[in-house]
Coordinates of C-alpha atoms in Angstrom, one line a residue:
Chain A
M89 CA 51.6 35.3 39.5
F90 CA 49.1 36.2 42.2
D91 CA 46.4 37.2 39.7
F92 CA 46.9 33.8 38.1
L93 CA 46.7 32.0 41.5
N94 CA 43.7 34.0 42.5
N95 CA 42.0 33.3 39.2
L96 CA 42.7 29.6 39.5
S97 CA 41.4 29.7 43.3
Q98 CA 38.2 31.2 42.0
W99 CA 37.7 29.0 39.1
A100 CA 38.7 25.9 41.0
I101 CA 35.2 25.0 42.7
P102 CA 32.9 25.8 39.9
I103 CA 35.3 23.7 37.4
I104 CA 35.7 20.8 39.8
I105 CA 32.0 20.6 40.2
L106 CA 31.1 20.8 36.4
V107 CA 33.9 18.2 35.5
I108 CA 32.7 15.8 38.2
V109 CA 29.0 16.1 37.6
G110 CA 29.7 16.3 33.8
Y111 CA 31.6 13.2 33.7
A112 CA 29.1 11.3 35.8
Y113 CA 26.2 12.6 33.6
F114 CA 27.8 11.3 30.4
K115 CA 28.7 7.9 32.2
D116 CA 24.9 7.7 32.5
V117 CA 24.9 8.0 36.2
E118 CA 21.5 9.5 37.8
V119 CA 23.3 12.8 38.8
Y120 CA 20.7 14.2 40.9
E121 CA 19.8 11.0 42.9
V122 CA 23.4 10.1 43.5
F123 CA 24.5 13.5 44.6
T124 CA 21.8 13.6 47.2
E125 CA 22.6 10.0 48.4
G126 CA 26.2 11.3 49.0
A127 CA 25.2 14.6 50.6
V128 CA 22.9 12.9 53.1
E129 CA 26.0 11.6 54.9
G130 CA 27.2 15.3 55.4
F131 CA 25.1 15.8 58.6
T132 CA 26.0 12.4 60.1
T133 CA 29.7 13.0 59.4
V134 CA 29.7 16.4 61.2
V135 CA 27.8 14.6 64.0
E136 CA 30.6 12.1 64.4
I137 CA 33.2 14.8 64.8
I138 CA 31.4 16.6 67.9
P139 CA 32.9 14.7 70.6
Y140 CA 36.4 14.9 69.4
L141 CA 36.3 18.4 68.6
I142 CA 34.6 19.4 72.0
A143 CA 37.2 17.4 73.9
M144 CA 40.1 18.9 72.3
L145 CA 38.7 22.7 72.3
M146 CA 37.8 22.5 75.9
A147 CA 41.2 21.1 77.1
I148 CA 43.1 23.8 74.9
S149 CA 40.6 26.6 76.3
I150 CA 41.6 25.6 79.9
F151 CA 45.3 25.7 79.1
R152 CA 45.0 29.1 77.6
A153 CA 42.8 30.8 80.0
S154 CA 44.5 29.5 83.0
G155 CA 47.7 31.4 82.2
A156 CA 49.6 28.2 81.7
L157 CA 50.3 29.1 78.1
E158 CA 51.6 32.5 79.4
I159 CA 54.0 30.9 81.8
C160 CA 55.3 28.7 78.9
L161 CA 55.9 31.8 76.9
Q162 CA 57.9 33.5 79.7
I163 CA 60.1 30.4 79.9
L164 CA 60.6 30.1 76.2
E165 CA 60.9 33.7 75.2
P166 CA 64.5 34.4 76.5
I167 CA 65.8 31.1 75.1
L168 CA 64.3 31.9 71.7
S169 CA 65.4 35.5 71.7
F170 CA 68.8 34.1 72.3
F171 CA 68.5 32.3 69.0
G172 CA 67.6 35.4 67.1
I173 CA 63.8 34.8 67.0
P174 CA 61.9 38.0 67.8
R175 CA 60.1 37.8 71.0
Q176 CA 56.8 39.3 69.6
I177 CA 56.5 36.3 67.3
V178 CA 56.9 33.6 70.0
P179 CA 53.2 33.6 71.2
L180 CA 52.0 32.9 67.7
G181 CA 54.5 30.0 67.4
L182 CA 52.9 28.4 70.5
I183 CA 49.3 29.2 69.8
R184 CA 49.4 28.2 66.0
P185 CA 49.1 24.5 66.4
L186 CA 46.5 24.8 69.3
S187 CA 43.8 27.3 68.0
G188 CA 43.2 28.5 64.6
T189 CA 40.9 31.3 65.7
G190 CA 43.4 32.0 68.4
S191 CA 46.5 32.5 66.0
L192 CA 44.3 34.4 63.3
G193 CA 43.5 36.9 66.0
L194 CA 47.1 37.3 67.1
V195 CA 48.3 37.6 63.5
T196 CA 45.7 40.5 63.0
E197 CA 46.9 42.1 66.1
L198 CA 50.5 41.8 65.1
I199 CA 49.9 43.1 61.5
Q200 CA 47.9 46.1 63.0
E201 CA 50.5 47.0 65.7
Y202 CA 53.6 46.7 63.6
G203 CA 52.2 47.2 60.2
P204 CA 52.0 44.4 57.4
D205 CA 55.3 45.5 55.7
S206 CA 57.4 45.3 59.0
L207 CA 59.6 42.4 59.9
I208 CA 57.1 41.2 62.5
G209 CA 54.1 41.8 60.0
R210 CA 55.9 39.6 57.4
L211 CA 57.0 37.0 59.8
A212 CA 53.3 36.7 61.1
S213 CA 52.0 36.6 57.7
T214 CA 54.3 33.8 56.8
I215 CA 53.9 31.6 59.8
Q216 CA 50.2 31.8 59.7
G217 CA 50.0 31.0 56.0
S218 CA 52.6 28.1 56.3
T219 CA 51.4 26.0 59.3
E220 CA 48.3 24.4 60.4
T221 CA 46.1 24.0 63.6
T222 CA 47.6 20.4 64.2
F223 CA 45.4 19.7 67.0
Y224 CA 42.2 20.5 65.1
V225 CA 43.1 18.6 62.1
V226 CA 43.9 15.6 64.3
A227 CA 40.6 15.8 66.1
V228 CA 38.6 16.4 63.1
Y229 CA 40.2 13.9 60.6
F230 CA 40.6 11.1 62.8
G231 CA 37.3 11.8 64.7
A232 CA 35.4 11.7 61.5
V233 CA 36.3 8.1 61.0
G234 CA 36.2 7.1 64.6
V235 CA 40.1 6.6 65.0
K236 CA 40.7 6.8 68.7
K237 CA 44.5 5.9 68.8
S238 CA 46.4 8.5 66.7
R239 CA 49.7 6.9 67.3
Y240 CA 52.6 9.2 66.6
S241 CA 50.8 11.5 64.3
I242 CA 50.4 14.4 66.6
I243 CA 54.2 14.5 67.5
A244 CA 55.0 14.2 63.5
G245 CA 52.5 17.2 63.1
L246 CA 54.2 19.2 65.7
I247 CA 57.7 18.5 64.4
A248 CA 56.5 19.9 61.0
D249 CA 55.0 22.9 62.7
V250 CA 58.3 23.8 64.6
V251 CA 60.3 23.3 61.3
G252 CA 57.8 25.6 59.4
F253 CA 58.1 28.2 62.2
I254 CA 61.9 28.2 62.0
A255 CA 62.0 27.9 58.3
A256 CA 59.5 31.1 58.1
I257 CA 61.9 33.0 60.3
Y258 CA 64.8 32.1 58.3
I259 CA 63.5 32.8 54.9
V260 CA 61.8 36.1 55.9
K261 CA 65.1 37.4 57.5
L262 CA 67.1 36.3 54.5
I263 CA 64.6 37.7 51.7
F264 CA 63.6 41.1 53.4
Chain B
M1037 CA 49.7 9.7 73.5
I1038 CA 46.4 11.7 73.0
N1039 CA 45.6 10.7 76.6
H1040 CA 48.8 12.3 77.9
I1041 CA 48.3 15.4 76.1
W1042 CA 44.6 15.9 77.0
F1043 CA 45.1 15.2 80.6
G1044 CA 48.3 17.3 80.7
L1045 CA 46.4 20.3 79.2
I1046 CA 43.5 20.1 81.5
S1047 CA 45.5 19.1 84.8
I1048 CA 48.2 21.8 84.3
G1049 CA 45.7 24.3 83.2
I1050 CA 43.5 24.1 86.1
V1051 CA 46.3 23.7 88.8
T1052 CA 47.9 26.9 87.1
A1053 CA 44.5 28.7 87.3
M1054 CA 44.2 27.8 91.0
L1055 CA 47.8 29.1 91.9
T1056 CA 47.1 32.3 89.6
G1057 CA 43.6 32.9 90.5
N1058 CA 42.4 32.6 87.1
M1059 CA 39.6 30.1 87.8
G1060 CA 36.9 32.7 86.7
P1061 CA 38.2 33.2 83.2
V1062 CA 38.9 29.4 83.0
S1063 CA 35.4 28.3 83.8
Q1064 CA 34.1 31.1 81.3
A1065 CA 36.5 29.8 78.6
V1066 CA 35.4 26.2 78.9
L1067 CA 32.0 26.9 78.0
E1068 CA 32.9 29.5 75.3
S1069 CA 35.2 27.2 73.7
V1070 CA 32.6 24.3 73.5
E1071 CA 30.0 26.7 72.0
E1072 CA 32.5 27.9 69.4
G1073 CA 33.2 24.2 68.7
A1074 CA 29.5 23.6 67.9
M1075 CA 29.4 26.8 65.6
I1076 CA 32.4 25.5 63.8
L1077 CA 30.7 22.1 63.1
I1078 CA 27.3 23.7 62.2
R1079 CA 29.1 25.8 59.6
L1080 CA 30.9 22.6 58.4
I1081 CA 27.5 20.8 57.6
G1082 CA 27.0 22.7 54.5
P1083 CA 30.4 22.2 52.6
M1084 CA 30.4 18.6 54.1
S1085 CA 27.2 17.7 52.3
L1086 CA 28.1 19.4 49.2
W1087 CA 31.6 17.7 48.8
L1088 CA 30.2 14.3 49.9
G1089 CA 27.4 14.8 47.3
V1090 CA 30.1 15.5 44.6
M1091 CA 32.4 12.8 45.7
R1092 CA 29.5 10.1 45.5
L1093 CA 29.3 11.2 41.9
A1094 CA 32.9 10.9 41.4
E1095 CA 32.7 7.4 42.7
E1096 CA 29.9 6.2 40.9
S1097 CA 31.3 7.4 37.5
N1098 CA 34.7 6.0 38.4
F1099 CA 36.3 9.5 38.1
V1100 CA 38.3 8.9 41.3
E1101 CA 40.0 6.0 39.9
L1102 CA 40.9 8.1 37.0
L1103 CA 42.3 10.7 39.4
A1104 CA 44.1 8.1 41.4
K1105 CA 46.0 6.8 38.3
L1106 CA 47.0 10.4 37.5
I1107 CA 49.0 10.7 40.8
Q1108 CA 50.0 7.2 41.1
P1109 CA 53.8 7.8 40.7
V1110 CA 53.6 10.1 43.7
T1111 CA 51.4 8.0 45.8
K1112 CA 53.2 4.8 45.1
R1113 CA 56.0 6.1 47.5
L1114 CA 53.9 8.1 50.0
F1115 CA 51.2 5.4 50.5
P1116 CA 52.7 2.1 49.7
E1117 CA 49.8 0.2 51.3
V1118 CA 47.0 1.9 49.4
P1119 CA 46.2 -0.1 46.0
A1120 CA 47.3 1.8 42.9
D1121 CA 43.6 2.7 41.7
H1122 CA 41.9 3.0 45.0
P1123 CA 39.3 5.7 45.5
A1124 CA 41.3 7.1 48.5
L1125 CA 43.9 8.2 46.2
G1126 CA 41.6 10.3 44.3
A1127 CA 40.0 11.8 47.2
M1128 CA 43.4 12.7 48.5
M1129 CA 44.3 14.4 45.4
L1130 CA 41.1 16.6 45.5
S1131 CA 41.8 17.4 49.1
F1132 CA 45.4 18.3 48.5
S1133 CA 44.3 20.6 45.4
A1134 CA 41.8 22.4 47.8
N1135 CA 44.6 23.1 50.2
L1136 CA 47.0 24.3 47.6
L1137 CA 44.5 26.8 46.3
G1138 CA 43.7 28.1 49.8
L1139 CA 40.0 26.6 49.7
G1140 CA 39.9 25.9 53.4
N1141 CA 36.1 25.3 53.7
S1142 CA 36.2 22.5 50.9
A1143 CA 39.6 21.2 52.1
T1144 CA 38.3 19.8 55.3
P1145 CA 35.3 17.9 53.7
L1146 CA 37.5 16.5 51.1
G1147 CA 40.2 15.5 53.6
I1148 CA 37.7 13.7 55.8
K1149 CA 36.4 11.9 52.6
A1150 CA 40.0 10.6 51.9
M1151 CA 40.2 9.5 55.6
Q1152 CA 37.0 7.6 55.3
E1153 CA 38.3 5.7 52.2
L1154 CA 41.6 5.0 54.0
Q1155 CA 39.6 3.8 57.1
K1156 CA 38.2 1.1 54.6
L1157 CA 41.7 -0.3 54.0
N1158 CA 42.5 0.0 57.8
P1159 CA 42.8 -3.6 59.4
K1160 CA 42.6 -2.1 62.9
P1161 CA 39.6 0.4 62.6
E1162 CA 40.4 2.1 66.3
E1163 CA 44.0 2.9 65.4
A1164 CA 45.4 5.1 62.6
S1165 CA 47.0 3.2 59.8
N1166 CA 50.4 4.2 58.5
S1167 CA 48.6 5.8 55.5
M1168 CA 46.4 7.7 57.7
C1169 CA 49.2 9.0 59.7
T1170 CA 51.2 10.1 56.4
F1171 CA 47.9 11.8 55.1
L1172 CA 47.4 13.7 58.4
V1173 CA 50.9 14.8 58.6
I1174 CA 50.8 16.2 55.1
N1175 CA 47.5 18.1 56.1
T1176 CA 48.9 19.4 59.5
S1177 CA 51.9 20.7 57.8
S1178 CA 49.8 22.9 55.5
I1179 CA 50.6 22.4 51.8
T1180 CA 49.7 25.8 50.1
L1181 CA 50.2 27.9 47.2
L1182 CA 47.9 30.7 47.9
P1183 CA 47.5 31.6 51.7
A1184 CA 44.3 33.4 50.9
T1185 CA 43.3 34.3 54.3
V1186 CA 46.5 36.0 55.3
I1187 CA 46.6 37.9 52.0
S1188 CA 43.2 39.5 52.6
L1189 CA 44.3 40.4 56.2
R1190 CA 47.4 42.3 54.6
V1191 CA 45.1 43.9 52.1
A1192 CA 42.8 45.2 55.0
A1193 CA 45.9 46.5 56.7
E1194 CA 46.8 48.5 53.5
S1195 CA 50.2 46.7 52.9
S1196 CA 52.0 48.1 50.1
A1197 CA 52.6 44.5 48.7
P1198 CA 50.1 42.1 50.3
M1199 CA 51.3 39.2 48.0
E1200 CA 54.9 39.5 48.9
I1201 CA 54.6 36.7 51.6
I1202 CA 53.5 34.1 48.9
G1203 CA 57.1 33.1 48.1
T1204 CA 58.2 32.9 51.7
T1205 CA 55.1 31.0 52.7
I1206 CA 55.8 28.5 50.0
F1207 CA 59.2 28.0 51.2
A1208 CA 58.4 27.5 54.8
T1209 CA 55.4 25.2 54.1
T1210 CA 57.6 23.1 51.8
C1211 CA 60.2 22.8 54.6
S1212 CA 57.5 21.7 57.1
T1213 CA 55.9 19.2 54.9
I1214 CA 59.3 17.4 54.3
A1215 CA 60.1 17.5 58.1
G1216 CA 56.7 16.1 58.7
L1217 CA 57.1 13.2 56.1
V1218 CA 60.6 12.5 57.4
A1219 CA 59.2 12.6 61.0
D1220 CA 56.4 10.1 59.8
R1221 CA 58.8 7.7 58.4
V1222 CA 61.2 7.8 61.5
L1223 CA 58.6 7.8 64.3
R1224 CA 56.7 4.8 62.5
K1225 CA 59.8 2.6 63.0
I1226 CA 60.3 3.4 66.8
W1227 CA 56.8 3.8 67.8
V1228 CA 55.4 0.8 70.0

């Protein structure tokens, strides 16, 4: 199963490129010129994102470095432990939607400390794989097109994160 | 919404830092985080140029319309406001495929491309349309078949079964995507 998926993953990019370039070539599109016409927008698109990503990252970094996140954790831990959620995993649940590098660092630490095949290691792996950095995605995706009002999307994204977190704990405890 | 969250993070953070004596770390973290942000963006320029180039070819040759028709049965329900053969659907399909296969660096540019297509249909360009919110929620709930980064971490930590978390990950991410879609539909009705 994994070998198949891994092969698929390795083949995907070259095959997608070949199919799209090939299809265009046989449709008499000037492939080289048209590719570069599109690619020229790569830089400007990234430039559009700068203010949104910077705004998001600086606010999150203040919140984390100030110790406010730590205080939230101390309040949440006893409540979540009561519901059978291991306390070592609580920080990951809180950081995951805020910071991609932060949560990856935490997962690495947890795996090293408890071992990849421990309950905590499996939980950390599953949570990291099944959730996304919601704040980053909102900043980058909406920022790239200049959308300033994100409406309810952050809340919906956070609800998805919470459900993913709980579902990960439920299934890991059930299976292993 | 985002105004409240942003102000909340900053003001609660700085007040907490004053009380806990963490002003030093905060002032350092702010600058480090924006430098890190710039690095993320610089690394994004390459994949972004590559995929916007490939996507332009897919548009010129009408390949995206072909893809759009392919996933029409699903997208008709998820994105009722997008016309059946609109390029946005093809771009979304490629973006989802990249996510499913754990191709993170390509998923972001393809997702942004899909957003740009959705923006063309948006009557209020400053405000996210319903379709954009739905697409964003699917992305933030992380759809994946192959959590590649996590697996390589587990391999590095000498796990006896690095792949055993694929099943649990797919289960958890399916739950979160369904929850996100339900939240999207419910919140859309009550949001002013």
